[in-house]
Short mmCIF file of C-alpha atoms in Angstrom, two decimals:
data_model
loop_
_atom_site.label_atom_id
_atom_site.label_comp_id
_atom_site.label_asym_id
_atom_site.label_seq_id
_atom_site.Cartn_x
_atom_site.Cartn_y
_atom_site.Cartn_z
CA MET A 196 -57.45 106.65 10.21
CA ARG A 197 -57.62 108.18 13.98
CA ILE A 198 -54.18 108.53 15.51
CA LEU A 199 -53.30 110.06 18.88
CA HIS A 200 -50.08 111.39 19.20
CA THR A 201 -47.36 111.49 22.36
CA SER A 202 -44.40 111.83 23.17
CA ASP A 203 -41.87 112.52 26.08
CA TRP A 204 -42.96 110.89 29.21
CA HIS A 205 -40.12 110.81 30.62
CA LEU A 206 -41.79 108.83 33.22
CA GLY A 207 -39.30 108.64 36.53
CA ARG A 208 -38.61 112.29 36.29
CA ALA A 209 -39.00 114.32 39.23
CA PHE A 210 -40.26 118.06 39.41
CA HIS A 211 -37.65 119.89 41.47
CA ARG A 212 -37.19 117.71 44.03
CA VAL A 213 -41.45 116.72 43.74
CA ASN A 214 -42.19 113.05 43.10
CA LEU A 215 -44.51 112.90 40.01
CA LEU A 216 -44.85 109.35 39.17
CA GLY A 217 -48.63 109.73 40.52
CA ALA A 218 -49.41 112.32 38.05
CA GLN A 219 -47.39 110.09 35.49
CA ALA A 220 -49.92 107.19 36.27
CA GLU A 221 -52.62 109.73 35.70
CA PHE A 222 -51.66 110.88 32.45
CA ILE A 223 -51.17 107.32 31.74
CA GLY A 224 -54.65 106.39 32.78
CA HIS A 225 -56.42 109.69 31.07
CA LEU A 226 -54.31 108.42 27.53
CA VAL A 227 -56.38 104.97 27.50
CA THR A 228 -59.47 107.22 28.03
CA THR A 229 -58.66 108.58 25.11
CA VAL A 230 -58.47 106.34 22.89
CA ARG A 231 -61.37 104.35 23.96
CA GLU A 232 -63.48 107.74 23.88
CA HIS A 233 -61.81 109.10 20.78
CA GLU A 234 -61.77 105.89 18.99
CA VAL A 235 -58.91 105.60 18.50
CA ASP A 236 -56.89 103.31 15.79
CA ALA A 237 -53.67 103.85 16.09
CA VAL A 238 -51.17 105.49 19.47
CA VAL A 239 -47.89 106.94 18.52
CA VAL A 240 -45.11 107.67 21.52
CA SER A 241 -42.19 109.25 19.99
CA GLY A 242 -39.39 108.83 22.33
CA ASP A 243 -38.34 109.43 25.81
CA VAL A 244 -40.39 106.74 27.69
CA TYR A 245 -38.01 107.65 30.30
CA ASP A 246 -36.30 110.47 31.78
CA ARG A 247 -32.61 107.95 32.04
CA ALA A 248 -31.04 105.07 30.07
CA VAL A 249 -31.52 103.64 33.67
CA PRO A 250 -35.22 104.03 35.28
CA PRO A 251 -36.31 103.45 38.94
CA LEU A 252 -38.36 100.27 39.21
CA ALA A 253 -41.14 102.61 39.98
CA ALA A 254 -40.98 103.59 36.27
CA ILE A 255 -40.16 101.07 35.65
CA GLU A 256 -44.16 99.51 37.44
CA LEU A 257 -44.98 102.35 35.72
CA PHE A 258 -44.79 101.43 31.71
CA ASP A 259 -45.32 97.60 32.31
CA THR A 260 -49.05 99.06 33.79
CA ALA A 261 -48.99 101.29 30.35
CA LEU A 262 -48.34 98.51 27.95
CA HIS A 263 -50.86 96.18 29.54
CA ARG A 264 -53.55 98.86 29.63
CA LEU A 265 -52.92 100.23 25.63
CA ALA A 266 -52.35 95.74 24.97
CA ASP A 267 -56.12 95.64 26.80
CA LEU A 268 -57.18 98.41 24.80
CA GLY A 269 -56.64 96.40 21.58
CA VAL A 270 -55.51 98.82 19.69
CA PRO A 271 -52.31 99.70 18.16
CA THR A 272 -49.18 101.61 19.78
CA VAL A 273 -45.87 102.20 17.71
CA MET A 274 -42.71 103.58 20.07
CA ILE A 275 -39.75 105.27 19.31
CA SER A 276 -36.32 105.35 22.00
CA GLY A 277 -35.49 108.69 22.66
CA ASN A 278 -32.27 110.43 23.80
CA HIS A 279 -33.42 110.54 27.30
CA ASP A 280 -33.99 106.35 26.69
CA SER A 281 -30.97 103.45 26.88
CA ALA A 282 -32.41 101.89 23.24
CA ARG A 283 -31.36 98.75 24.16
CA ARG A 284 -32.58 98.19 27.40
CA LEU A 285 -36.30 99.68 26.08
CA GLY A 286 -36.33 97.13 23.11
CA VAL A 287 -35.58 94.57 25.57
CA GLY A 288 -38.59 91.85 25.30
CA ALA A 289 -39.20 94.00 21.62
CA GLY A 290 -40.38 90.97 19.38
CA LEU A 291 -43.10 89.36 22.20
CA ILE A 292 -44.35 92.73 22.90
CA ASP A 293 -44.92 92.96 19.45
CA ARG A 294 -47.58 90.54 19.17
CA ALA A 295 -49.64 92.03 22.00
CA GLY A 296 -49.62 95.11 19.47
CA ILE A 297 -47.04 97.68 20.51
CA HIS A 298 -44.71 97.66 18.15
CA LEU A 299 -41.38 99.21 19.77
CA ARG A 300 -38.23 100.57 17.13
CA THR A 301 -35.31 101.24 18.68
CA GLU A 302 -32.50 99.86 16.53
CA PRO A 303 -31.61 102.48 13.25
CA SER A 304 -30.88 99.64 11.21
CA ALA A 305 -34.58 99.26 11.28
CA ALA A 306 -35.66 102.86 10.36
CA GLY A 307 -36.31 101.33 6.74
CA THR A 308 -39.66 98.85 7.88
CA PRO A 309 -42.60 99.85 9.03
CA VAL A 310 -45.18 98.80 10.69
CA VAL A 311 -47.43 98.34 8.98
CA LEU A 312 -51.43 98.70 10.04
CA ARG A 313 -54.87 98.75 7.52
CA ASP A 314 -58.27 100.47 7.71
CA ALA A 315 -61.13 100.74 5.23
CA HIS A 316 -58.59 102.89 2.93
CA GLY A 317 -55.88 100.76 2.45
CA ASP A 318 -52.63 100.40 4.28
CA VAL A 319 -50.79 103.06 6.73
CA ALA A 320 -47.16 102.67 6.72
CA PHE A 321 -45.57 103.86 10.34
CA TYR A 322 -41.40 104.14 10.19
CA GLY A 323 -39.93 104.87 13.73
CA LEU A 324 -36.87 106.41 13.25
CA PRO A 325 -35.30 106.36 16.88
CA TYR A 326 -33.40 108.86 18.43
CA LEU A 327 -29.83 108.73 16.30
CA GLU A 328 -27.39 110.04 17.97
CA PRO A 329 -25.09 111.13 14.93
CA ALA A 330 -21.56 109.55 16.21
CA LEU A 331 -23.05 106.01 17.32
CA VAL A 332 -25.33 105.69 13.66
CA LYS A 333 -22.63 107.05 10.86
CA ASP A 334 -21.80 103.90 10.29
CA GLU A 335 -25.04 102.53 9.77
CA PHE A 336 -26.19 105.31 7.31
CA GLY A 337 -22.83 105.48 5.51
CA VAL A 338 -22.26 108.43 5.96
CA ASP A 339 -18.92 110.99 5.96
CA ARG A 340 -20.12 113.85 8.35
CA ALA A 341 -21.78 112.87 12.38
CA GLY A 342 -24.28 115.39 11.83
CA HIS A 343 -28.11 115.44 12.29
CA GLU A 344 -29.33 116.47 8.73
CA ALA A 345 -27.09 113.57 7.86
CA VAL A 346 -28.56 110.70 9.71
CA LEU A 347 -31.88 111.46 9.55
CA GLY A 348 -32.00 112.75 5.55
CA ALA A 349 -30.32 108.77 5.30
CA ALA A 350 -32.60 107.17 7.52
CA MET A 351 -35.28 109.35 5.46
CA ASP A 352 -33.88 107.82 2.46
CA ARG A 353 -34.75 104.56 3.27
CA VAL A 354 -38.15 105.44 4.98
CA ARG A 355 -38.97 106.57 1.32
CA ALA A 356 -37.47 103.70 -0.78
CA ASP A 357 -39.06 101.67 1.57
CA LEU A 358 -42.38 103.20 0.23
CA ALA A 359 -42.10 103.48 -3.37
CA THR A 360 -42.31 99.59 -3.16
CA ARG A 361 -45.69 99.16 -1.92
CA ALA A 362 -48.92 100.01 -3.14
CA ARG A 363 -50.10 103.35 -4.17
CA GLY A 364 -52.22 104.76 -1.75
CA THR A 365 -50.42 103.67 0.94
CA ARG A 366 -50.20 105.92 3.59
CA SER A 367 -47.43 106.82 5.74
CA VAL A 368 -46.49 107.79 9.81
CA VAL A 369 -42.81 108.73 10.94
CA LEU A 370 -42.22 109.05 13.98
CA ALA A 371 -38.69 110.52 14.70
CA HIS A 372 -37.06 112.32 18.40
CA ALA A 373 -35.20 115.35 16.98
CA PHE A 374 -34.90 119.34 17.18
CA VAL A 375 -36.68 120.50 13.85
CA THR A 376 -35.56 123.30 12.24
CA GLY A 377 -38.89 126.25 13.85
CA GLY A 378 -39.68 124.11 17.15
CA GLN A 379 -39.32 126.41 19.99
CA ALA A 380 -37.17 125.17 23.01
CA SER A 381 -37.63 125.03 26.63
CA ASP A 382 -35.11 124.54 29.68
CA SER A 383 -35.47 120.80 30.73
CA GLU A 384 -34.48 119.25 27.42
CA ARG A 385 -31.14 117.62 27.20
CA ASP A 386 -28.85 119.48 24.52
CA ILE A 387 -28.20 117.84 21.45
CA THR A 388 -26.18 119.72 20.05
CA VAL A 389 -23.18 118.44 17.61
CA GLY A 390 -21.17 119.95 15.56
CA GLY A 391 -22.33 123.06 16.97
CA VAL A 392 -25.81 122.26 15.08
CA ALA A 393 -28.86 120.77 17.10
CA ALA A 394 -31.61 121.33 14.23
CA VAL A 395 -32.36 119.62 11.20
CA PRO A 396 -35.41 121.55 8.51
CA ALA A 397 -38.62 120.09 8.06
CA GLY A 398 -37.81 119.44 4.62
CA VAL A 399 -35.82 116.25 5.54
CA PHE A 400 -38.84 114.22 5.97
CA ASP A 401 -40.41 115.56 2.74
CA GLY A 402 -42.42 112.36 1.06
CA VAL A 403 -44.51 111.29 4.10
CA ASP A 404 -48.08 111.85 5.28
CA TYR A 405 -47.42 113.00 9.26
CA VAL A 406 -44.38 112.96 11.08
CA ALA A 407 -44.42 112.68 14.95
CA LEU A 408 -42.27 114.58 16.41
CA GLY A 409 -40.20 114.33 20.31
CA HIS A 410 -37.85 115.49 22.30
CA LEU A 411 -39.52 119.63 22.56
CA HIS A 412 -41.74 119.84 25.09
CA GLY A 413 -43.89 122.45 24.14
CA CYS A 414 -47.29 121.07 21.68
CA GLN A 415 -45.66 122.54 18.40
CA THR A 416 -47.13 122.30 14.56
CA ILE A 417 -43.91 123.06 11.91
CA THR A 418 -46.02 122.86 9.72
CA GLU A 419 -49.47 120.50 9.05
CA ARG A 420 -47.89 117.48 8.45
CA VAL A 421 -44.94 117.74 10.75
CA ARG A 422 -46.38 118.24 14.43
CA TYR A 423 -44.39 117.97 17.58
CA SER A 424 -47.05 116.73 21.01
CA GLY A 425 -44.88 117.73 23.68
CA SER A 426 -44.54 116.55 27.27
CA PRO A 427 -47.71 115.24 28.77
CA LEU A 428 -46.01 117.48 32.60
CA ALA A 429 -44.57 120.17 32.56
CA TYR A 430 -40.67 119.82 33.52
CA SER A 431 -39.40 122.99 34.40
CA PHE A 432 -40.41 126.26 35.20
CA SER A 433 -39.54 127.71 31.49
CA GLU A 434 -42.42 125.78 30.61
CA ALA A 435 -45.21 127.62 33.27
CA ASP A 436 -47.23 129.11 29.28
CA HIS A 437 -47.11 125.66 28.71
CA ARG A 438 -50.67 123.93 27.25
CA LYS A 439 -50.24 120.29 27.52
CA SER A 440 -51.59 118.14 25.30
CA MET A 441 -51.74 115.62 22.53
CA TRP A 442 -52.08 115.56 19.36
CA LEU A 443 -55.38 113.72 17.82
CA ILE A 444 -54.67 112.95 14.05
CA ASP A 445 -57.31 112.17 11.48
CA LEU A 446 -55.30 110.47 8.44
CA ASP A 447 -57.38 110.88 4.91
CA ALA A 448 -57.65 108.21 2.52
CA ASP A 449 -56.06 110.86 0.26
CA GLY A 450 -53.73 111.22 3.25
CA SER A 451 -54.37 114.79 4.11
CA VAL A 452 -54.61 115.48 7.77
CA THR A 453 -56.60 117.23 10.12
CA ALA A 454 -55.30 117.81 13.58
CA GLU A 455 -57.08 118.45 17.20
CA ARG A 456 -55.29 118.99 20.34
CA VAL A 457 -56.29 116.73 23.73
CA ASP A 458 -55.67 118.84 27.00
CA CYS A 459 -53.36 116.67 29.47
CA PRO A 460 -54.52 116.55 33.12
CA VAL A 461 -52.31 119.26 34.98
CA PRO A 462 -51.22 118.41 38.92
CA ARG A 463 -50.56 121.70 39.87
CA PRO A 464 -50.52 124.90 37.85
CA LEU A 465 -46.96 126.74 37.31
CA ALA A 466 -46.82 130.10 37.86
CA ARG A 467 -43.06 132.83 37.79
CA VAL A 468 -43.11 135.74 40.03
CA ARG A 469 -40.88 138.93 39.71
CA GLY A 470 -40.39 141.26 42.01
CA THR A 471 -38.97 142.20 45.75
CA LEU A 472 -39.77 140.05 48.41
CA ASP A 473 -41.93 142.68 49.76
CA ASP A 474 -43.54 143.31 46.81
CA LEU A 475 -44.32 139.67 46.43
CA LEU A 476 -45.70 139.20 50.29
CA ALA A 477 -48.14 142.35 49.59
CA ASP A 478 -49.10 142.19 45.90
CA PRO A 479 -53.02 141.20 45.75
CA GLN A 480 -53.04 139.98 41.89
CA LEU A 481 -50.29 137.27 43.02
CA THR A 482 -53.45 135.80 45.18
CA ARG A 483 -55.28 133.65 42.43
CA HIS A 484 -51.27 131.80 42.33
CA GLU A 485 -50.44 130.67 46.48
CA ASP A 486 -52.04 127.60 45.33
CA ALA A 487 -49.05 126.76 42.11
CA TRP A 488 -45.70 125.17 42.06
CA ILE A 489 -43.64 128.66 42.16
CA GLU A 490 -40.55 130.00 40.77
CA ALA A 491 -39.73 133.20 42.19
CA THR A 492 -36.88 135.91 41.28
CA LEU A 493 -36.43 137.83 43.93
CA THR A 494 -34.58 141.43 42.70
CA ASP A 495 -33.83 142.88 46.82
CA PRO A 496 -30.44 144.81 46.07
CA VAL A 497 -29.44 143.18 49.26
CA ARG A 498 -30.69 139.12 50.41
CA PRO A 499 -33.22 139.81 52.50
CA ALA A 500 -33.40 136.86 55.70
CA ASP A 501 -34.84 133.85 55.44
CA PRO A 502 -36.47 134.27 51.68
CA MET A 503 -37.91 130.66 52.16
CA ALA A 504 -39.70 130.42 54.57
CA ARG A 505 -41.49 134.12 54.17
CA LEU A 506 -42.02 133.57 50.68
CA THR A 507 -43.88 130.02 51.40
CA GLU A 508 -46.65 131.17 54.69
CA ARG A 509 -47.83 132.95 51.23
CA PHE A 510 -47.10 130.52 48.26
CA PRO A 511 -46.79 127.04 50.21
CA HIS A 512 -45.47 125.58 47.16
CA THR A 513 -42.44 127.38 45.91
CA LEU A 514 -40.09 125.06 44.04
CA SER A 515 -37.17 127.67 42.93
CA LEU A 516 -35.98 130.53 44.55
CA VAL A 517 -33.73 133.23 42.45
CA PHE A 518 -31.47 135.56 43.35
CA ALA A 519 -31.67 138.79 40.95
CA PRO A 520 -30.52 141.72 42.15
CA GLU A 521 -31.54 144.91 39.77
CA ARG A 522 -28.11 145.80 38.87
CA THR A 523 -26.72 146.92 35.44
CA PRO A 524 -24.69 145.16 32.93
CA ASP A 525 -21.20 145.92 33.37
CA ASP A 526 -21.99 146.00 37.29
CA PRO A 527 -18.87 143.87 38.70
CA GLN A 528 -21.15 142.21 40.63
CA VAL A 529 -23.53 140.52 38.26
CA SER A 530 -22.98 137.38 39.09
CA TYR A 531 -21.07 134.40 37.10
CA ALA A 532 -24.15 132.45 36.46
CA ARG A 533 -26.15 135.42 34.79
CA ARG A 534 -23.74 136.68 32.42
CA LEU A 535 -23.49 132.45 31.76
CA ALA A 536 -27.51 132.13 31.11
CA GLY A 537 -28.02 130.88 27.73
CA ARG A 538 -24.73 130.13 26.14
CA SER A 539 -23.31 127.21 24.50
CA ASP A 540 -20.42 125.22 25.96
CA GLN A 541 -18.55 125.81 22.68
CA GLN A 542 -19.63 130.50 23.51
CA ILE A 543 -17.82 129.86 26.76
CA ALA A 544 -15.03 128.22 25.96
CA GLN A 545 -14.55 130.52 23.07
CA ASP A 546 -15.03 133.52 25.48
CA PHE A 547 -12.48 132.06 27.75
CA VAL A 548 -9.76 131.92 25.22
CA ALA A 549 -10.54 135.53 24.24
CA HIS A 550 -10.84 135.85 27.50
CA VAL A 551 -7.13 134.60 27.91
CA ARG A 552 -5.25 135.87 24.83
CA GLY A 553 -7.42 138.95 24.35
CA ALA A 554 -8.65 137.83 20.86
CA GLY A 555 -11.03 135.00 20.42
CA PRO A 556 -10.50 131.28 18.57
CA ASP A 557 -10.03 131.41 14.58
CA GLU A 558 -11.88 129.37 11.93
CA ARG A 559 -9.31 125.97 12.72
CA GLU A 560 -9.29 126.09 16.46
CA ALA A 561 -13.62 126.69 16.72
CA ALA A 562 -13.48 123.34 14.81
CA VAL A 563 -11.15 121.93 16.82
CA LEU A 564 -13.01 123.04 20.23
CA ARG A 565 -16.31 121.78 18.51
CA GLU A 566 -14.89 118.21 17.66
CA ALA A 567 -13.62 117.97 20.82
CA PHE A 568 -17.64 118.85 22.89
CA ASP A 569 -18.87 116.33 20.14
CA ALA A 570 -16.14 113.70 21.37
CA VAL A 571 -16.94 114.82 24.90
CA ARG A 572 -20.88 113.57 24.59
CA ALA A 573 -20.02 110.50 21.98
CA ASP A 574 -18.22 109.49 24.90
CA ASP A 575 -20.83 109.40 26.96
CA ALA A 576 -24.11 108.58 24.75
CA VAL A 577 -21.50 104.95 24.66
CA ARG A 578 -21.16 104.92 28.14
CA GLU A 579 -24.57 105.64 28.81
CA VAL A 580 -25.02 102.53 26.63
CA ALA A 581 -22.75 99.80 28.23
CA ARG A 582 -24.10 100.63 32.02
#
């Protein structure tokens, strides 16, 4: 069976205020063409179809177009909801849409109920594990601790239990939206840390033939059977070096996997440039970036006059301007934002405690802080679902 694995469409998302709906529509057309030209047997979309729980109307219309085009192909499609999606909204009409060969899996309770497709070698069971917010689904899965590994492990127990009841030789594919250990994150993914831990080990998915992951925006191979397709478009400058693609997976009769990358259309290249303003305007090696979307980091010791206006004369698609004067780390003028860069909310809170009283929190106090952050995250998730 030939499977096209994609994820993280984020329909409705902009790139530094640049509307990407046209580029997203081009990607949908490219996906349809790929399915047709490569004779794909099934399409899997591993979450974050939309960029937010209540997407703009134009994004909904594009999704509707995508559903019709996929249904017209006559090729089954399996989709799950991600942490950016509203599972309830995405799942509206799932029963009716199912009849058109588009299988939406947004309910955690259905983790062990597969979409079963058939090829010349027998059945392939596709199990959809939507994004599992631990605080919201721990009761469903009967776990004591609300953590990603616990709830995903319980969901996979249901998958393996169902698979054990099926005919010998049944192959299996799991769609999941999660941060798996070994994956490389970028700046455009929403943090899903719970209890100070975001990642789950790849071993959680043992026992199935292929795991189609979503959430991380870079195309990555965790193991030969566990892969991220990444997002089809770049959504932050941290993805400037990404090669955006989908996975074309051949699942053989014995369950072995062969994978090939299929590149996605690039609306405009991304580039990060760094230096003083005068150097950036004069450096001949930067000529190749003059038509790219630009993030410029200026290292001038004093902020120059009209930097954006001057930059856009050479780089008309400059979207982001960062000031980072070359100073030593102990310089009192080092910005607060730079001191916090790369630190989690938990670490920032613990640093604050240390600053105020001269010593950081002990183990019990750190646990209280962690529980408070987790409670806020869970409350945000509940509010988003209820909107």
